[in-house]
Amino acid sequence: MHAFTHPPLLRRTLLGLAVATALGASQAPAGEVEVLHWWTSGGEARAANVLKELMEAEGHGWQDFAVAGGGGETAMTVLKSRAMSGNPPSAAQIKGPEIQEWGELGLLGNLDDVAEQGGWNALLPETVADVMRHDGQYVAVPVNVHRVNWLWANPAVLEAAGVEMPTSLDELFAAGEAIREAGYVPLAHGGQAWQDATVFESVLLATGGVDFYRQALVELDPEALGGDEMVEALTTFKRLRELMDDDMSGRDWNIATSMVIEGDAAMQLMGDWAKGEFTAAGLTAGEDYLCAAAPGTGEAFTYNIDSLAMFRVTDEAEHEAQQTLARLVLEPTFQEAFNLAKGSIPARPDLDMGAFDQCAQQSLADFQRTAEAGGLVPSMAHGMAVRADVQGAIFDVVTNYFNARDMEAEEAARRMVNTAQAAL
């Protein structure tokens, strides 16, 4: 527990706030925000630093509380520990249904004043705004919109194998065979539960479609979870193991991305934060690497919205710093700089996308098209569709099945149903 409490640091922070309040904002930071997040890979860390610099330019202090782990599970454990000890950070990266859970506990601050001044209701797509509110009040601010159902590829490896970018699962398996024969890993993957789930939900979307995806992974309908379509999705998902290498167990997602960047692997199924790694490596979209919707999912957009939720604070200087943080997150300067570094698209669709690459421009166009056509779905693997405990239970089923030599798809589907019923 000692790693989470930081008493001397906290005393220094409180002392700093007292001095700042006494001296006035012109002579010292008006307040300090401690921000818990898991933006720790190269591209992500650069992106988070943009916000820190903007805060400091406005005279506020920023205490970085970065907790590594691509899916955010470790960060959430740390956050719960801090909140239970009555010492939550000022702001934390919290997503989807978890925002509602923290709101129910009465621990989140109200951002309605900032939202009104910034015109958030007019600015944000309703899908995005809805996730940020608890009981009709803004309690969080969206940083971006990620698309999860992407396929990334190294064009030189595809060319060496004599294959095109696959647009269906059948094409993916056929391409995989040719890529393997040419001496490359067809599909780079990291054997971690959240990465397994990321691939699984894209396969399920491809085999079952948008309506089935919603019934199974959002509504947790037992008939969908235990039926033939689920068995087909699970069977196809397990076949993807044939396209992966034997050393994938425990590999971080960005290491899998670097296999594609370096030409050891042809493709990776991963959300568009992977693009931040291609960008950090100095590569150009459409030339040095390719992007396309995950095979079979071109009519859908699996979204993952990163957001910062604000915790209730009593110190006036910290509260002021919090409000400034919320305002800065949606301003064009941060939205553009952060999303260019992160690989995602801005949370506000009114920005000029001229500086963004063709993958980001396609992502925004697909977001708007699928929003109108009904193909926009929340990512289960990334905390947007179901509560954290349900998500964890689904992760267990998916990853155990994927790694078990002798578990049948029917058995995994039965476990899915049991998981959902235990959650209700």
CSV table of C-alpha atoms in Angstrom, one decimal:
chain,number,residue,atom,x,y,z
A,1,MET,CA,0.0,0.0,0.0
A,2,HIS,CA,2.9,2.4,0.6
A,3,ALA,CA,3.3,3.0,-3.1
A,4,PHE,CA,-0.1,4.6,-3.3
A,5,THR,CA,-0.3,6.9,-0.4
A,6,HIS,CA,2.7,9.3,-0.8
A,7,PRO,CA,2.2,11.2,2.4
A,8,PRO,CA,5.3,13.5,2.0
A,9,LEU,CA,4.3,14.2,-1.6
A,10,LEU,CA,0.7,15.0,-0.6
A,11,ARG,CA,1.9,17.3,2.2
A,12,ARG,CA,4.1,19.1,-0.4
A,13,THR,CA,1.2,19.4,-2.8
A,14,LEU,CA,-1.1,20.8,-0.1
A,15,LEU,CA,1.6,23.2,1.0
A,16,GLY,CA,2.1,24.3,-2.6
A,17,LEU,CA,-1.7,24.9,-3.0
A,18,ALA,CA,-1.8,26.9,0.2
A,19,VAL,CA,1.2,29.1,-1.0
A,20,ALA,CA,-0.4,29.4,-4.5
A,21,THR,CA,-3.7,30.5,-3.0
A,22,ALA,CA,-2.0,33.0,-0.7
A,23,LEU,CA,0.2,34.5,-3.4
A,24,GLY,CA,-2.3,34.6,-6.1
A,25,ALA,CA,-2.2,33.0,-9.5
A,26,SER,CA,0.1,35.5,-11.1
A,27,GLN,CA,3.0,34.6,-8.8
A,28,ALA,CA,2.5,30.9,-8.4
A,29,PRO,CA,0.5,28.1,-9.8
A,30,ALA,CA,-3.2,28.7,-9.2
A,31,GLY,CA,-3.6,25.0,-8.4
A,32,GLU,CA,-2.3,21.6,-9.2
A,33,VAL,CA,-4.0,18.7,-10.8
A,34,GLU,CA,-2.8,15.1,-10.2
A,35,VAL,CA,-3.8,13.1,-13.3
A,36,LEU,CA,-4.0,9.3,-13.3
A,37,HIS,CA,-3.7,7.8,-16.8
A,38,TRP,CA,-2.2,4.9,-18.7
A,39,TRP,CA,-0.8,6.8,-21.7
A,40,THR,CA,2.7,5.4,-21.3
A,41,SER,CA,3.9,4.1,-24.7
A,42,GLY,CA,6.1,6.4,-26.8
A,43,GLY,CA,3.3,8.0,-28.9
A,44,GLU,CA,0.9,8.2,-25.9
A,45,ALA,CA,3.4,9.7,-23.5
A,46,ARG,CA,4.1,12.5,-26.0
A,47,ALA,CA,0.4,13.1,-26.4
A,48,ALA,CA,-0.2,13.4,-22.6
A,49,ASN,CA,2.7,15.8,-22.3
A,50,VAL,CA,0.9,18.3,-24.6
A,51,LEU,CA,-1.9,18.7,-22.0
A,52,LYS,CA,0.7,19.1,-19.2
A,53,GLU,CA,2.4,21.9,-21.1
A,54,LEU,CA,-0.9,23.7,-21.8
A,55,MET,CA,-1.8,23.5,-18.1
A,56,GLU,CA,1.5,24.9,-17.1
A,57,ALA,CA,1.2,27.7,-19.7
A,58,GLU,CA,-2.0,28.8,-17.8
A,59,GLY,CA,-0.2,28.8,-14.5
A,60,HIS,CA,-1.3,25.5,-13.1
A,61,GLY,CA,0.7,22.6,-11.9
A,62,TRP,CA,0.5,19.1,-13.3
A,63,GLN,CA,1.4,16.0,-11.3
A,64,ASP,CA,1.7,13.1,-13.7
A,65,PHE,CA,0.5,9.8,-12.3
A,66,ALA,CA,1.1,7.4,-15.1
A,67,VAL,CA,0.4,3.7,-14.5
A,68,ALA,CA,1.5,1.3,-17.3
A,69,GLY,CA,-0.7,-1.3,-18.9
A,70,GLY,CA,-2.4,-0.9,-22.2
A,71,GLY,CA,-5.9,-1.9,-21.1
A,72,GLY,CA,-5.9,0.2,-18.0
A,73,GLU,CA,-6.6,-2.6,-15.5
A,74,THR,CA,-3.6,-1.7,-13.3
A,75,ALA,CA,-4.5,2.0,-13.3
A,76,MET,CA,-8.1,1.2,-12.2
A,77,THR,CA,-6.7,-1.0,-9.3
A,78,VAL,CA,-4.6,2.0,-8.2
A,79,LEU,CA,-7.5,4.4,-8.5
A,80,LYS,CA,-9.8,2.2,-6.4
A,81,SER,CA,-7.1,2.0,-3.7
A,82,ARG,CA,-6.6,5.8,-3.7
A,83,ALA,CA,-10.4,6.5,-3.7
A,84,MET,CA,-11.0,4.1,-0.8
A,85,SER,CA,-8.3,5.8,1.3
A,86,GLY,CA,-10.1,9.1,0.7
A,87,ASN,CA,-7.4,10.5,-1.5
A,88,PRO,CA,-8.4,10.2,-5.2
A,89,PRO,CA,-6.4,12.1,-7.8
A,90,SER,CA,-7.9,15.3,-9.3
A,91,ALA,CA,-8.6,13.7,-12.6
A,92,ALA,CA,-8.4,10.1,-13.9
A,93,GLN,CA,-8.7,8.4,-17.2
A,94,ILE,CA,-12.0,6.5,-16.8
A,95,LYS,CA,-14.2,5.2,-19.6
A,96,GLY,CA,-17.7,4.1,-20.5
A,97,PRO,CA,-19.9,2.5,-17.9
A,98,GLU,CA,-17.2,2.9,-15.2
A,99,ILE,CA,-17.9,6.7,-15.3
A,100,GLN,CA,-21.4,5.9,-14.2
A,101,GLU,CA,-20.2,3.6,-11.4
A,102,TRP,CA,-18.0,6.3,-10.0
A,103,GLY,CA,-20.9,8.8,-10.4
A,104,GLU,CA,-23.2,6.5,-8.4
A,105,LEU,CA,-20.6,6.6,-5.5
A,106,GLY,CA,-21.0,10.4,-5.5
A,107,LEU,CA,-17.3,10.9,-6.0
A,108,LEU,CA,-17.3,12.9,-9.3
A,109,GLY,CA,-17.3,16.6,-9.7
A,110,ASN,CA,-19.7,18.7,-11.8
A,111,LEU,CA,-18.4,20.1,-15.1
A,112,ASP,CA,-21.7,21.7,-16.3
A,113,ASP,CA,-20.3,25.3,-16.0
A,114,VAL,CA,-17.3,24.5,-18.2
A,115,ALA,CA,-19.6,22.6,-20.6
A,116,GLU,CA,-22.0,25.5,-20.9
A,117,GLN,CA,-19.2,28.1,-21.5
A,118,GLY,CA,-17.6,25.8,-24.1
A,119,GLY,CA,-20.9,24.9,-25.8
A,120,TRP,CA,-20.2,21.1,-25.4
A,121,ASN,CA,-23.8,20.1,-26.2
A,122,ALA,CA,-23.6,21.7,-29.7
A,123,LEU,CA,-19.9,20.6,-30.1
A,124,LEU,CA,-20.0,16.9,-29.2
A,125,PRO,CA,-21.8,14.1,-31.1
A,126,GLU,CA,-24.6,12.8,-28.9
A,127,THR,CA,-23.0,9.3,-28.7
A,128,VAL,CA,-19.9,10.9,-27.2
A,129,ALA,CA,-21.6,13.4,-24.9
A,130,ASP,CA,-23.9,10.8,-23.4
A,131,VAL,CA,-21.0,8.8,-22.1
A,132,MET,CA,-19.6,11.9,-20.3
A,133,ARG,CA,-22.8,12.6,-18.3
A,134,HIS,CA,-24.0,11.1,-15.0
A,135,ASP,CA,-27.6,12.0,-14.0
A,136,GLY,CA,-27.7,14.5,-16.8
A,137,GLN,CA,-24.6,16.4,-15.6
A,138,TYR,CA,-21.2,16.4,-17.2
A,139,VAL,CA,-18.7,14.7,-15.0
A,140,ALA,CA,-16.0,13.8,-17.6
A,141,VAL,CA,-14.5,15.3,-20.7
A,142,PRO,CA,-13.7,13.3,-23.9
A,143,VAL,CA,-10.2,13.3,-25.1
A,144,ASN,CA,-10.7,11.5,-28.4
A,145,VAL,CA,-12.5,8.8,-30.2
A,146,HIS,CA,-10.6,5.6,-31.0
A,147,ARG,CA,-11.7,3.1,-33.6
A,148,VAL,CA,-10.9,-0.4,-32.4
A,149,ASN,CA,-11.7,-2.5,-35.5
A,150,TRP,CA,-8.6,-1.7,-37.6
A,151,LEU,CA,-6.2,-3.9,-39.5
A,152,TRP,CA,-2.6,-2.5,-39.8
A,153,ALA,CA,-0.2,-3.9,-42.4
A,154,ASN,CA,3.3,-3.6,-43.8
A,155,PRO,CA,3.0,-3.2,-47.5
A,156,ALA,CA,6.5,-4.5,-48.3
A,157,VAL,CA,5.7,-7.8,-46.5
A,158,LEU,CA,2.3,-8.1,-48.3
A,159,GLU,CA,4.1,-7.5,-51.6
A,160,ALA,CA,6.8,-10.1,-50.8
A,161,ALA,CA,4.1,-12.7,-50.1
A,162,GLY,CA,2.1,-11.6,-53.3
A,163,VAL,CA,-1.1,-10.7,-51.4
A,164,GLU,CA,-3.4,-7.7,-51.1
A,165,MET,CA,-4.9,-6.1,-48.0
A,166,PRO,CA,-7.6,-8.6,-46.9
A,167,THR,CA,-11.2,-7.3,-46.7
A,168,SER,CA,-12.9,-10.5,-45.5
A,169,LEU,CA,-12.0,-13.2,-43.0
A,170,ASP,CA,-11.7,-15.7,-45.8
A,171,GLU,CA,-9.2,-13.4,-47.5
A,172,LEU,CA,-7.3,-12.9,-44.2
A,173,PHE,CA,-6.8,-16.7,-43.8
A,174,ALA,CA,-5.8,-17.1,-47.5
A,175,ALA,CA,-3.3,-14.2,-47.2
A,176,GLY,CA,-2.0,-15.6,-43.9
A,177,GLU,CA,-1.1,-18.9,-45.6
A,178,ALA,CA,0.9,-17.1,-48.4
A,179,ILE,CA,2.6,-14.8,-45.8
A,180,ARG,CA,3.7,-17.8,-43.7
A,181,GLU,CA,5.1,-19.5,-46.7
A,182,ALA,CA,7.1,-16.3,-47.6
A,183,GLY,CA,8.7,-16.5,-44.2
A,184,TYR,CA,6.9,-13.9,-42.2
A,185,VAL,CA,4.5,-13.9,-39.2
A,186,PRO,CA,1.1,-13.3,-40.8
A,187,LEU,CA,-0.5,-11.7,-37.7
A,188,ALA,CA,1.4,-10.0,-34.9
A,189,HIS,CA,-0.4,-10.4,-31.6
A,190,GLY,CA,0.3,-10.0,-27.9
A,191,GLY,CA,-1.0,-12.8,-25.7
A,192,GLN,CA,-2.7,-10.7,-23.0
A,193,ALA,CA,-6.4,-11.0,-22.1
A,194,TRP,CA,-7.4,-7.5,-23.4
A,195,GLN,CA,-5.6,-8.1,-26.7
A,196,ASP,CA,-7.3,-11.5,-27.1
A,197,ALA,CA,-10.6,-9.7,-26.5
A,198,THR,CA,-9.8,-7.0,-28.9
A,199,VAL,CA,-9.3,-9.5,-31.7
A,200,PHE,CA,-12.3,-11.5,-30.6
A,201,GLU,CA,-14.8,-8.7,-30.8
A,202,SER,CA,-13.7,-7.8,-34.3
A,203,VAL,CA,-14.1,-11.4,-35.4
A,204,LEU,CA,-17.6,-11.5,-33.8
A,205,LEU,CA,-18.5,-8.3,-35.6
A,206,ALA,CA,-17.4,-9.8,-38.9
A,207,THR,CA,-19.1,-13.1,-38.5
A,208,GLY,CA,-22.3,-12.0,-36.7
A,209,GLY,CA,-22.8,-8.3,-37.8
A,210,VAL,CA,-23.8,-5.2,-35.8
A,211,ASP,CA,-27.1,-6.4,-34.4
A,212,PHE,CA,-25.7,-9.6,-33.1
A,213,TYR,CA,-22.7,-7.8,-31.6
A,214,ARG,CA,-25.1,-5.5,-29.7
A,215,GLN,CA,-27.2,-8.4,-28.5
A,216,ALA,CA,-24.2,-10.4,-27.3
A,217,LEU,CA,-21.6,-8.0,-26.0
A,218,VAL,CA,-23.7,-5.0,-25.0
A,219,GLU,CA,-27.1,-6.4,-23.9
A,220,LEU,CA,-25.6,-9.8,-22.8
A,221,ASP,CA,-28.6,-11.6,-24.3
A,222,PRO,CA,-28.2,-15.3,-23.3
A,223,GLU,CA,-29.6,-16.6,-26.6
A,224,ALA,CA,-27.0,-14.6,-28.5
A,225,LEU,CA,-24.2,-15.5,-26.1
A,226,GLY,CA,-24.9,-19.3,-26.3
A,227,GLY,CA,-26.2,-19.7,-29.8
A,228,ASP,CA,-24.8,-20.9,-33.2
A,229,GLU,CA,-23.5,-17.4,-34.2
A,230,MET,CA,-21.4,-17.2,-31.0
A,231,VAL,CA,-20.0,-20.7,-31.7
A,232,GLU,CA,-19.1,-19.7,-35.2
A,233,ALA,CA,-17.4,-16.5,-33.9
A,234,LEU,CA,-15.4,-18.4,-31.3
A,235,THR,CA,-14.4,-21.1,-33.8
A,236,THR,CA,-13.2,-18.5,-36.3
A,237,PHE,CA,-11.4,-16.6,-33.6
A,238,LYS,CA,-9.5,-19.7,-32.5
A,239,ARG,CA,-8.4,-20.3,-36.1
A,240,LEU,CA,-6.5,-17.0,-36.0
A,241,ARG,CA,-4.0,-18.7,-33.7
A,242,GLU,CA,-2.7,-20.4,-36.9
A,243,LEU,CA,-1.6,-16.9,-38.1
A,244,MET,CA,0.3,-15.9,-35.0
A,245,ASP,CA,3.8,-16.8,-33.7
A,246,ASP,CA,4.6,-19.1,-30.8
A,247,ASP,CA,6.2,-16.3,-28.7
A,248,MET,CA,3.2,-14.1,-28.3
A,249,SER,CA,2.4,-14.9,-24.7
A,250,GLY,CA,2.6,-11.8,-22.5
A,251,ARG,CA,3.8,-9.6,-25.3
A,252,ASP,CA,2.8,-5.9,-25.0
A,253,TRP,CA,0.6,-4.5,-27.9
A,254,ASN,CA,3.3,-2.0,-29.0
A,255,ILE,CA,5.9,-4.7,-29.3
A,256,ALA,CA,3.5,-6.5,-31.7
A,257,THR,CA,3.1,-3.2,-33.6
A,258,SER,CA,6.9,-2.9,-33.8
A,259,MET,CA,7.0,-6.4,-35.4
A,260,VAL,CA,4.9,-5.0,-38.3
A,261,ILE,CA,6.9,-1.8,-38.4
A,262,GLU,CA,10.2,-3.8,-38.6
A,263,GLY,CA,8.9,-6.2,-41.3
A,264,ASP,CA,8.9,-9.3,-39.1
A,265,ALA,CA,5.1,-9.6,-39.3
A,266,ALA,CA,2.6,-8.6,-42.0
A,267,MET,CA,-0.4,-7.4,-40.1
A,268,GLN,CA,-1.9,-6.6,-36.7
A,269,LEU,CA,-5.5,-6.3,-35.5
A,270,MET,CA,-5.5,-3.4,-33.0
A,271,GLY,CA,-7.2,-0.1,-32.3
A,272,ASP,CA,-5.8,3.1,-33.8
A,273,TRP,CA,-3.5,3.8,-30.9
A,274,ALA,CA,-1.2,1.5,-32.9
A,275,LYS,CA,-1.0,4.4,-35.4
A,276,GLY,CA,0.7,6.5,-32.7
A,277,GLU,CA,3.6,3.9,-32.9
A,278,PHE,CA,3.8,4.1,-36.7
A,279,THR,CA,3.9,7.9,-36.4
A,280,ALA,CA,6.5,7.9,-33.7
A,281,ALA,CA,8.7,5.6,-36.0
A,282,GLY,CA,8.5,8.3,-38.7
A,283,LEU,CA,6.3,6.3,-41.1
A,284,THR,CA,3.7,7.6,-43.5
A,285,ALA,CA,0.2,6.2,-43.7
A,286,GLY,CA,-0.7,4.8,-47.1
A,287,GLU,CA,3.0,4.4,-48.1
A,288,ASP,CA,5.1,2.8,-45.2
A,289,TYR,CA,2.0,1.2,-43.6
A,290,LEU,CA,-1.6,0.5,-44.5
A,291,CYS,CA,-4.8,0.7,-42.6
A,292,ALA,CA,-8.2,-0.8,-43.3
A,293,ALA,CA,-11.3,-1.8,-41.3
A,294,ALA,CA,-10.8,-5.2,-39.7
A,295,PRO,CA,-11.7,-7.8,-42.3
A,296,GLY,CA,-15.5,-8.1,-42.6
A,297,THR,CA,-16.3,-5.1,-40.5
A,298,GLY,CA,-16.3,-2.2,-43.0
A,299,GLU,CA,-19.9,-1.2,-42.2
A,300,ALA,CA,-19.2,-0.9,-38.5
A,301,PHE,CA,-17.1,1.3,-36.2
A,302,THR,CA,-16.2,-0.1,-32.7
A,303,TYR,CA,-15.5,3.0,-30.6
A,304,ASN,CA,-13.4,3.5,-27.5
A,305,ILE,CA,-13.6,7.0,-26.1
A,306,ASP,CA,-10.8,8.0,-23.8
A,307,SER,CA,-11.9,10.6,-21.2
A,308,LEU,CA,-10.8,12.3,-18.1
A,309,ALA,CA,-13.3,12.2,-15.2
A,310,MET,CA,-12.9,14.8,-12.5
A,311,PHE,CA,-13.2,13.9,-8.8
A,312,ARG,CA,-14.9,16.1,-6.3
A,313,VAL,CA,-12.4,18.4,-4.5
A,314,THR,CA,-12.8,20.9,-1.7
A,315,ASP,CA,-9.7,23.0,-2.3
A,316,GLU,CA,-10.7,26.0,-4.3
A,317,ALA,CA,-7.3,26.3,-6.2
A,318,GLU,CA,-7.4,22.6,-7.2
A,319,HIS,CA,-11.1,23.0,-8.3
A,320,GLU,CA,-10.1,26.0,-10.5
A,321,ALA,CA,-7.2,23.9,-12.0
A,322,GLN,CA,-9.6,21.1,-12.6
A,323,GLN,CA,-12.1,23.3,-14.5
A,324,THR,CA,-9.2,24.7,-16.6
A,325,LEU,CA,-8.1,21.1,-17.4
A,326,ALA,CA,-11.6,20.2,-18.5
A,327,ARG,CA,-11.7,23.3,-20.8
A,328,LEU,CA,-8.3,22.7,-22.3
A,329,VAL,CA,-9.0,19.1,-23.2
A,330,LEU,CA,-11.7,20.1,-25.7
A,331,GLU,CA,-9.9,23.2,-27.1
A,332,PRO,CA,-8.6,22.8,-30.7
A,333,THR,CA,-4.9,23.1,-29.7
A,334,PHE,CA,-5.0,20.0,-27.5
A,335,GLN,CA,-7.5,18.0,-29.6
A,336,GLU,CA,-5.3,18.3,-32.6
A,337,ALA,CA,-1.9,17.8,-30.9
A,338,PHE,CA,-3.1,14.9,-28.8
A,339,ASN,CA,-4.9,13.0,-31.5
A,340,LEU,CA,-2.1,13.5,-34.1
A,341,ALA,CA,0.3,11.8,-31.5
A,342,LYS,CA,-2.2,9.2,-30.3
A,343,GLY,CA,-3.5,7.9,-33.6
A,344,SER,CA,-7.2,8.7,-32.7
A,345,ILE,CA,-9.6,11.3,-34.0
A,346,PRO,CA,-10.8,14.4,-32.2
A,347,ALA,CA,-13.8,14.1,-29.9
A,348,ARG,CA,-15.2,17.2,-31.6
A,349,PRO,CA,-15.9,16.7,-35.4
A,350,ASP,CA,-15.7,20.4,-36.3
A,351,LEU,CA,-11.9,20.6,-36.5
A,352,ASP,CA,-10.0,21.0,-39.7
A,353,MET,CA,-8.5,17.5,-40.4
A,354,GLY,CA,-5.9,18.9,-42.9
A,355,ALA,CA,-3.0,17.9,-40.6
A,356,PHE,CA,-4.2,14.4,-40.1
A,357,ASP,CA,-3.2,11.4,-42.2
A,358,GLN,CA,-5.4,9.3,-44.5
A,359,CYS,CA,-6.1,6.7,-41.8
A,360,ALA,CA,-7.5,9.4,-39.4
A,361,GLN,CA,-9.5,11.0,-42.1
A,362,GLN,CA,-11.0,7.7,-43.1
A,363,SER,CA,-11.7,7.1,-39.4
A,364,LEU,CA,-13.7,10.3,-39.0
A,365,ALA,CA,-15.6,9.7,-42.2
A,366,ASP,CA,-16.4,6.2,-41.1
A,367,PHE,CA,-17.5,7.4,-37.6
A,368,GLN,CA,-19.9,9.9,-39.1
A,369,ARG,CA,-21.2,7.4,-41.8
A,370,THR,CA,-21.7,4.6,-39.3
A,371,ALA,CA,-23.3,7.0,-36.7
A,372,GLU,CA,-26.0,7.8,-39.3
A,373,ALA,CA,-26.4,4.2,-40.6
A,374,GLY,CA,-26.5,2.5,-37.2
A,375,GLY,CA,-23.1,0.8,-37.3
A,376,LEU,CA,-21.5,2.6,-34.4
A,377,VAL,CA,-21.0,0.1,-31.5
A,378,PRO,CA,-19.2,0.4,-28.1
A,379,SER,CA,-16.0,-1.7,-27.7
A,380,MET,CA,-16.5,-4.5,-25.1
A,381,ALA,CA,-12.7,-5.1,-24.9
A,382,HIS,CA,-12.1,-1.4,-24.1
A,383,GLY,CA,-14.5,-0.8,-21.3
A,384,MET,CA,-17.3,0.9,-23.4
A,385,ALA,CA,-20.0,-1.8,-23.5
A,386,VAL,CA,-20.3,-3.5,-20.1
A,387,ARG,CA,-19.3,-3.0,-16.4
A,388,ALA,CA,-15.7,-3.8,-15.5
A,389,ASP,CA,-16.6,-7.0,-13.6
A,390,VAL,CA,-18.6,-8.4,-16.5
A,391,GLN,CA,-15.8,-7.4,-19.0
A,392,GLY,CA,-13.3,-9.2,-16.8
A,393,ALA,CA,-15.4,-12.3,-16.7
A,394,ILE,CA,-15.8,-12.3,-20.5
A,395,PHE,CA,-12.0,-11.7,-20.9
A,396,ASP,CA,-11.4,-14.9,-18.8
A,397,VAL,CA,-13.7,-17.0,-21.0
A,398,VAL,CA,-12.2,-15.6,-24.2
A,399,THR,CA,-8.5,-15.9,-23.3
A,400,ASN,CA,-8.9,-19.3,-21.6
A,401,TYR,CA,-10.7,-20.7,-24.7
A,402,PHE,CA,-8.1,-19.1,-27.0
A,403,ASN,CA,-5.2,-20.7,-25.1
A,404,ALA,CA,-6.8,-24.1,-24.3
A,405,ARG,CA,-6.0,-27.0,-26.6
A,406,ASP,CA,-9.0,-29.0,-25.7
A,407,MET,CA,-11.9,-26.5,-25.0
A,408,GLU,CA,-14.6,-26.7,-27.6
A,409,ALA,CA,-16.3,-23.5,-28.9
A,410,GLU,CA,-19.7,-24.8,-27.5
A,411,GLU,CA,-18.2,-25.0,-24.0
A,412,ALA,CA,-16.8,-21.4,-24.3
A,413,ALA,CA,-20.3,-20.2,-25.4
A,414,ARG,CA,-21.9,-22.0,-22.4
A,415,ARG,CA,-19.4,-20.2,-20.2
A,416,MET,CA,-20.3,-16.8,-21.8
A,417,VAL,CA,-24.0,-17.4,-20.9
A,418,ASN,CA,-23.0,-18.3,-17.3
A,419,THR,CA,-20.9,-15.1,-17.1
A,420,ALA,CA,-23.8,-12.9,-18.3
A,421,GLN,CA,-26.3,-14.5,-15.9
A,422,ALA,CA,-24.0,-14.1,-12.9
A,423,ALA,CA,-23.7,-10.4,-13.8
A,424,LEU,CA,-27.5,-9.7,-13.9
